[in-house]
Amino acid sequence: MDANPYLNQKFIEFPLSKFKLTLILLGALCFVGTGIWLVSKALKAVPTFPINRMFLLMIGFASILFFGICTVAILLKLFQKIPGIIIDANGITDHSSGISSGLIKWDDITHIDIVEVSRQKLIMLYVVNPDEYIQRHSNFLKRKASLFNYQRYGTPLGITTNDLKCTTQKLHDVLKSNWEQHHSLVFDAV
């Protein structure tokens, strides 16, 4: 294994990518615009087929609501000053997604893997106490999303690099090296 330049540093930060977030924001705004267009079309349509009109209204309002919430969340993330991922002696602090779990302690992590879901790679952090990480979320939807991850992948903790200034492989390698270093220090001390 090659020497890791990130080892032995006090902490490592992976910042959020403003460019990637801006692209995602533009996509969300396009869907909000499409929703507005669908609603306006439905309201102007001749009511000969009320089912089609109702369908357009439902799809339009759903698009406006969902992607409007996404737009607000992305805007908040764009102006946030904290890095997406911070790695230090305590563990990994995740601020990279909507269901981030904050500090994930090295001692809680049993292993780290990459899984591919719908052609998107995720770094999964398997922990000894998954319920504790699920219950951290006070928001019902975030708790349900974490529970879904746990039921589907065996862990509630997944990190995507979609919003980060790094590749999945680079982040995985840095996480794994630091986790292995932490565990070797713990076992050497015993």
PDB file of C-alpha atoms in Angstrom:
ATOM      1  CA  MET A   1       0.000   0.000   0.000  1.00  0.00           C
ATOM      2  CA  ASP A   2       1.337   3.462  -0.918  1.00  0.00           C
ATOM      3  CA  ALA A   3       2.158   5.949   1.790  1.00  0.00           C
ATOM      4  CA  ASN A   4      -0.861   8.092   2.571  1.00  0.00           C
ATOM      5  CA  PRO A   5       0.010  11.808   2.772  1.00  0.00           C
ATOM      6  CA  TYR A   6      -3.101  12.343   4.921  1.00  0.00           C
ATOM      7  CA  LEU A   7      -1.930  10.117   7.769  1.00  0.00           C
ATOM      8  CA  ASN A   8      -0.514  11.779  10.874  1.00  0.00           C
ATOM      9  CA  GLN A   9      -2.280  15.077  10.191  1.00  0.00           C
ATOM     10  CA  LYS A  10      -4.303  16.608  13.036  1.00  0.00           C
ATOM     11  CA  PHE A  11      -7.377  16.771  10.813  1.00  0.00           C
ATOM     12  CA  ILE A  12      -8.339  16.477   7.152  1.00  0.00           C
ATOM     13  CA  GLU A  13     -11.116  18.444   5.491  1.00  0.00           C
ATOM     14  CA  PHE A  14     -12.993  17.717   2.294  1.00  0.00           C
ATOM     15  CA  PRO A  15     -14.853  20.897   1.308  1.00  0.00           C
ATOM     16  CA  LEU A  16     -18.181  21.056  -0.452  1.00  0.00           C
ATOM     17  CA  SER A  17     -17.947  21.667  -4.197  1.00  0.00           C
ATOM     18  CA  LYS A  18     -19.706  24.950  -4.956  1.00  0.00           C
ATOM     19  CA  PHE A  19     -19.625  24.063  -8.667  1.00  0.00           C
ATOM     20  CA  LYS A  20     -21.395  20.715  -8.199  1.00  0.00           C
ATOM     21  CA  LEU A  21     -23.920  22.285  -5.819  1.00  0.00           C
ATOM     22  CA  THR A  22     -24.630  25.071  -8.333  1.00  0.00           C
ATOM     23  CA  LEU A  23     -25.316  22.502 -11.074  1.00  0.00           C
ATOM     24  CA  ILE A  24     -27.681  20.601  -8.776  1.00  0.00           C
ATOM     25  CA  LEU A  25     -29.363  23.901  -7.844  1.00  0.00           C
ATOM     26  CA  LEU A  26     -29.921  24.736 -11.522  1.00  0.00           C
ATOM     27  CA  GLY A  27     -31.478  21.303 -12.063  1.00  0.00           C
ATOM     28  CA  ALA A  28     -33.806  21.767  -9.085  1.00  0.00           C
ATOM     29  CA  LEU A  29     -34.827  25.220 -10.331  1.00  0.00           C
ATOM     30  CA  CYS A  30     -35.632  23.738 -13.757  1.00  0.00           C
ATOM     31  CA  PHE A  31     -37.990  21.256 -12.104  1.00  0.00           C
ATOM     32  CA  VAL A  32     -39.622  24.029 -10.050  1.00  0.00           C
ATOM     33  CA  GLY A  33     -40.110  25.946 -13.309  1.00  0.00           C
ATOM     34  CA  THR A  34     -41.567  22.865 -14.989  1.00  0.00           C
ATOM     35  CA  GLY A  35     -43.958  22.432 -12.063  1.00  0.00           C
ATOM     36  CA  ILE A  36     -45.110  26.046 -12.374  1.00  0.00           C
ATOM     37  CA  TRP A  37     -45.599  25.563 -16.113  1.00  0.00           C
ATOM     38  CA  LEU A  38     -47.663  22.384 -15.547  1.00  0.00           C
ATOM     39  CA  VAL A  39     -49.891  24.107 -12.980  1.00  0.00           C
ATOM     40  CA  SER A  40     -50.452  27.101 -15.263  1.00  0.00           C
ATOM     41  CA  LYS A  41     -51.268  24.787 -18.201  1.00  0.00           C
ATOM     42  CA  ALA A  42     -53.731  22.840 -16.062  1.00  0.00           C
ATOM     43  CA  LEU A  43     -55.453  26.013 -14.847  1.00  0.00           C
ATOM     44  CA  LYS A  44     -55.785  27.366 -18.391  1.00  0.00           C
ATOM     45  CA  ALA A  45     -56.899  24.056 -19.912  1.00  0.00           C
ATOM     46  CA  VAL A  46     -60.448  23.592 -21.098  1.00  0.00           C
ATOM     47  CA  PRO A  47     -62.069  21.276 -18.529  1.00  0.00           C
ATOM     48  CA  THR A  48     -63.145  18.631 -21.058  1.00  0.00           C
ATOM     49  CA  PHE A  49     -61.051  15.965 -19.383  1.00  0.00           C
ATOM     50  CA  PRO A  50     -60.965  16.757 -15.633  1.00  0.00           C
ATOM     51  CA  ILE A  51     -58.742  13.750 -14.885  1.00  0.00           C
ATOM     52  CA  ASN A  52     -55.952  15.081 -17.128  1.00  0.00           C
ATOM     53  CA  ARG A  53     -56.293  18.515 -15.558  1.00  0.00           C
ATOM     54  CA  MET A  54     -56.167  17.082 -12.024  1.00  0.00           C
ATOM     55  CA  PHE A  55     -53.179  14.913 -12.971  1.00  0.00           C
ATOM     56  CA  LEU A  56     -51.272  17.947 -14.294  1.00  0.00           C
ATOM     57  CA  LEU A  57     -52.096  19.913 -11.136  1.00  0.00           C
ATOM     58  CA  MET A  58     -50.914  17.091  -8.862  1.00  0.00           C
ATOM     59  CA  ILE A  59     -47.668  16.566 -10.776  1.00  0.00           C
ATOM     60  CA  GLY A  60     -47.057  20.318 -10.991  1.00  0.00           C
ATOM     61  CA  PHE A  61     -47.639  20.983  -7.289  1.00  0.00           C
ATOM     62  CA  ALA A  62     -45.599  17.920  -6.284  1.00  0.00           C
ATOM     63  CA  SER A  63     -42.721  19.140  -8.455  1.00  0.00           C
ATOM     64  CA  ILE A  64     -42.910  22.663  -7.029  1.00  0.00           C
ATOM     65  CA  LEU A  65     -43.056  21.389  -3.439  1.00  0.00           C
ATOM     66  CA  PHE A  66     -40.326  18.739  -3.644  1.00  0.00           C
ATOM     67  CA  PHE A  67     -37.839  20.638  -5.789  1.00  0.00           C
ATOM     68  CA  GLY A  68     -38.628  23.888  -3.961  1.00  0.00           C
ATOM     69  CA  ILE A  69     -37.544  22.235  -0.705  1.00  0.00           C
ATOM     70  CA  CYS A  70     -34.462  20.872  -2.495  1.00  0.00           C
ATOM     71  CA  THR A  71     -33.673  24.381  -3.777  1.00  0.00           C
ATOM     72  CA  VAL A  72     -33.796  25.830  -0.258  1.00  0.00           C
ATOM     73  CA  ALA A  73     -31.623  23.006   1.110  1.00  0.00           C
ATOM     74  CA  ILE A  74     -29.049  23.466  -1.661  1.00  0.00           C
ATOM     75  CA  LEU A  75     -28.971  27.244  -1.148  1.00  0.00           C
ATOM     76  CA  LEU A  76     -28.335  26.736   2.569  1.00  0.00           C
ATOM     77  CA  LYS A  77     -25.540  24.284   1.787  1.00  0.00           C
ATOM     78  CA  LEU A  78     -23.991  26.675  -0.770  1.00  0.00           C
ATOM     79  CA  PHE A  79     -23.572  29.360   1.879  1.00  0.00           C
ATOM     80  CA  GLN A  80     -22.499  27.027   4.681  1.00  0.00           C
ATOM     81  CA  LYS A  81     -18.903  27.563   5.760  1.00  0.00           C
ATOM     82  CA  ILE A  82     -18.235  24.162   7.329  1.00  0.00           C
ATOM     83  CA  PRO A  83     -16.502  21.479   5.230  1.00  0.00           C
ATOM     84  CA  GLY A  84     -18.513  18.515   3.991  1.00  0.00           C
ATOM     85  CA  ILE A  85     -16.265  15.965   5.731  1.00  0.00           C
ATOM     86  CA  ILE A  86     -13.813  16.421   8.609  1.00  0.00           C
ATOM     87  CA  ILE A  87     -11.534  13.549   9.615  1.00  0.00           C
ATOM     88  CA  ASP A  88      -9.658  13.764  12.920  1.00  0.00           C
ATOM     89  CA  ALA A  89      -8.494  11.628  15.849  1.00  0.00           C
ATOM     90  CA  ASN A  90     -12.085  11.202  17.082  1.00  0.00           C
ATOM     91  CA  GLY A  91     -13.547   9.993  13.800  1.00  0.00           C
ATOM     92  CA  ILE A  92     -15.424  11.336  10.795  1.00  0.00           C
ATOM     93  CA  THR A  93     -17.683  14.369  11.015  1.00  0.00           C
ATOM     94  CA  ASP A  94     -20.130  14.271   8.111  1.00  0.00           C
ATOM     95  CA  HIS A  95     -21.902  17.428   6.909  1.00  0.00           C
ATOM     96  CA  SER A  96     -22.070  16.339   3.270  1.00  0.00           C
ATOM     97  CA  SER A  97     -25.724  15.427   2.801  1.00  0.00           C
ATOM     98  CA  GLY A  98     -29.265  16.005   3.980  1.00  0.00           C
ATOM     99  CA  ILE A  99     -29.108  13.036   6.344  1.00  0.00           C
ATOM    100  CA  SER A 100     -25.602  13.551   7.690  1.00  0.00           C
ATOM    101  CA  SER A 101     -25.022  12.069  11.129  1.00  0.00           C
ATOM    102  CA  GLY A 102     -22.389  14.410  12.515  1.00  0.00           C
ATOM    103  CA  LEU A 103     -19.484  12.735  14.327  1.00  0.00           C
ATOM    104  CA  ILE A 104     -19.031   9.040  13.593  1.00  0.00           C
ATOM    105  CA  LYS A 105     -16.461   7.727  16.078  1.00  0.00           C
ATOM    106  CA  TRP A 106     -13.629   5.489  14.898  1.00  0.00           C
ATOM    107  CA  ASP A 107     -14.415   3.081  17.755  1.00  0.00           C
ATOM    108  CA  ASP A 108     -17.972   2.633  16.430  1.00  0.00           C
ATOM    109  CA  ILE A 109     -16.899   1.725  12.875  1.00  0.00           C
ATOM    110  CA  THR A 110     -16.492  -1.995  12.137  1.00  0.00           C
ATOM    111  CA  HIS A 111     -15.648  -1.661   8.436  1.00  0.00           C
ATOM    112  CA  ILE A 112     -15.845   0.660   5.435  1.00  0.00           C
ATOM    113  CA  ASP A 113     -16.991  -0.363   1.947  1.00  0.00           C
ATOM    114  CA  ILE A 114     -17.998   1.148  -1.372  1.00  0.00           C
ATOM    115  CA  VAL A 115     -21.365   0.071  -2.789  1.00  0.00           C
ATOM    116  CA  GLU A 116     -22.912   1.025  -6.096  1.00  0.00           C
ATOM    117  CA  VAL A 117     -26.570   2.053  -6.138  1.00  0.00           C
ATOM    118  CA  SER A 118     -28.141   3.030  -9.464  1.00  0.00           C
ATOM    119  CA  ARG A 119     -24.701   3.748 -10.958  1.00  0.00           C
ATOM    120  CA  GLN A 120     -23.791   5.976  -8.005  1.00  0.00           C
ATOM    121  CA  LYS A 121     -21.022   4.955  -5.636  1.00  0.00           C
ATOM    122  CA  LEU A 122     -21.576   5.354  -1.897  1.00  0.00           C
ATOM    123  CA  ILE A 123     -19.134   4.883   0.946  1.00  0.00           C
ATOM    124  CA  MET A 124     -20.888   2.834   3.610  1.00  0.00           C
ATOM    125  CA  LEU A 125     -19.678   3.056   7.202  1.00  0.00           C
ATOM    126  CA  TYR A 126     -20.740  -0.021   9.175  1.00  0.00           C
ATOM    127  CA  VAL A 127     -21.055   0.585  12.907  1.00  0.00           C
ATOM    128  CA  VAL A 128     -21.571  -1.495  16.049  1.00  0.00           C
ATOM    129  CA  ASN A 129     -24.479   0.709  17.180  1.00  0.00           C
ATOM    130  CA  PRO A 130     -26.636   1.554  14.126  1.00  0.00           C
ATOM    131  CA  ASP A 131     -29.749   2.343  16.204  1.00  0.00           C
ATOM    132  CA  GLU A 132     -27.889   5.128  18.007  1.00  0.00           C
ATOM    133  CA  TYR A 133     -27.071   6.791  14.688  1.00  0.00           C
ATOM    134  CA  ILE A 134     -30.648   6.379  13.427  1.00  0.00           C
ATOM    135  CA  GLN A 135     -32.075   7.932  16.600  1.00  0.00           C
ATOM    136  CA  ARG A 136     -29.764  10.958  16.353  1.00  0.00           C
ATOM    137  CA  HIS A 137     -32.077  12.443  13.748  1.00  0.00           C
ATOM    138  CA  SER A 138     -34.848  14.498  15.317  1.00  0.00           C
ATOM    139  CA  ASN A 139     -36.452  14.947  11.890  1.00  0.00           C
ATOM    140  CA  PHE A 140     -38.903  12.126  11.069  1.00  0.00           C
ATOM    141  CA  LEU A 141     -37.959  11.976   7.364  1.00  0.00           C
ATOM    142  CA  LYS A 142     -34.224  11.853   8.093  1.00  0.00           C
ATOM    143  CA  ARG A 143     -34.794   9.091  10.644  1.00  0.00           C
ATOM    144  CA  LYS A 144     -36.837   7.119   8.075  1.00  0.00           C
ATOM    145  CA  ALA A 145     -34.134   7.602   5.416  1.00  0.00           C
ATOM    146  CA  SER A 146     -31.471   6.343   7.854  1.00  0.00           C
ATOM    147  CA  LEU A 147     -33.659   3.371   8.777  1.00  0.00           C
ATOM    148  CA  PHE A 148     -34.162   2.583   5.075  1.00  0.00           C
ATOM    149  CA  ASN A 149     -30.375   2.638   4.542  1.00  0.00           C
ATOM    150  CA  TYR A 150     -29.922   0.322   7.518  1.00  0.00           C
ATOM    151  CA  GLN A 151     -32.550  -2.153   6.300  1.00  0.00           C
ATOM    152  CA  ARG A 152     -31.257  -2.093   2.733  1.00  0.00           C
ATOM    153  CA  TYR A 153     -27.466  -1.909   3.200  1.00  0.00           C
ATOM    154  CA  GLY A 154     -26.864  -2.996   6.801  1.00  0.00           C
ATOM    155  CA  THR A 155     -25.852   0.477   7.963  1.00  0.00           C
ATOM    156  CA  PRO A 156     -27.587   3.841   8.336  1.00  0.00           C
ATOM    157  CA  LEU A 157     -24.374   5.662   7.395  1.00  0.00           C
ATOM    158  CA  GLY A 158     -23.612   6.322   3.753  1.00  0.00           C
ATOM    159  CA  ILE A 159     -21.494   9.098   2.285  1.00  0.00           C
ATOM    160  CA  THR A 160     -21.734  10.266  -1.301  1.00  0.00           C
ATOM    161  CA  THR A 161     -19.167  12.557  -2.877  1.00  0.00           C
ATOM    162  CA  ASN A 162     -21.736  14.232  -5.151  1.00  0.00           C
ATOM    163  CA  ASP A 163     -21.389  17.510  -3.236  1.00  0.00           C
ATOM    164  CA  LEU A 164     -17.701  17.176  -2.289  1.00  0.00           C
ATOM    165  CA  LYS A 165     -14.465  18.280  -3.937  1.00  0.00           C
ATOM    166  CA  CYS A 166     -13.077  14.749  -4.208  1.00  0.00           C
ATOM    167  CA  THR A 167     -13.704  11.395  -5.807  1.00  0.00           C
ATOM    168  CA  THR A 168     -15.364   8.479  -4.058  1.00  0.00           C
ATOM    169  CA  GLN A 169     -12.190   6.403  -4.305  1.00  0.00           C
ATOM    170  CA  LYS A 170      -9.977   9.140  -2.806  1.00  0.00           C
ATOM    171  CA  LEU A 171     -12.329   9.701   0.142  1.00  0.00           C
ATOM    172  CA  HIS A 172     -12.666   5.943   0.677  1.00  0.00           C
ATOM    173  CA  ASP A 173      -8.888   5.477   0.687  1.00  0.00           C
ATOM    174  CA  VAL A 174      -8.355   8.323   3.174  1.00  0.00           C
ATOM    175  CA  LEU A 175     -11.154   7.088   5.457  1.00  0.00           C
ATOM    176  CA  LYS A 176      -9.926   3.504   5.358  1.00  0.00           C
ATOM    177  CA  SER A 177      -6.273   4.475   6.004  1.00  0.00           C
ATOM    178  CA  ASN A 178      -7.187   6.643   8.975  1.00  0.00           C
ATOM    179  CA  TRP A 179      -9.590   4.020  10.358  1.00  0.00           C
ATOM    180  CA  GLU A 180      -6.894   1.326  10.049  1.00  0.00           C
ATOM    181  CA  GLN A 181      -4.337   3.634  11.673  1.00  0.00           C
ATOM    182  CA  HIS A 182      -6.714   4.345  14.561  1.00  0.00           C
ATOM    183  CA  HIS A 183      -7.413   0.649  15.090  1.00  0.00           C
ATOM    184  CA  SER A 184      -3.721  -0.280  14.939  1.00  0.00           C
ATOM    185  CA  LEU A 185      -3.004   2.368  17.609  1.00  0.00           C
ATOM    186  CA  VAL A 186      -5.835   1.032  19.774  1.00  0.00           C
ATOM    187  CA  PHE A 187      -4.641  -2.574  19.442  1.00  0.00           C
ATOM    188  CA  ASP A 188      -0.998  -1.575  20.026  1.00  0.00           C
ATOM    189  CA  ALA A 189      -2.037   0.142  23.264  1.00  0.00           C
ATOM    190  CA  VAL A 190      -3.738  -3.031  24.524  1.00  0.00           C
TER     191      VAL A 190
END
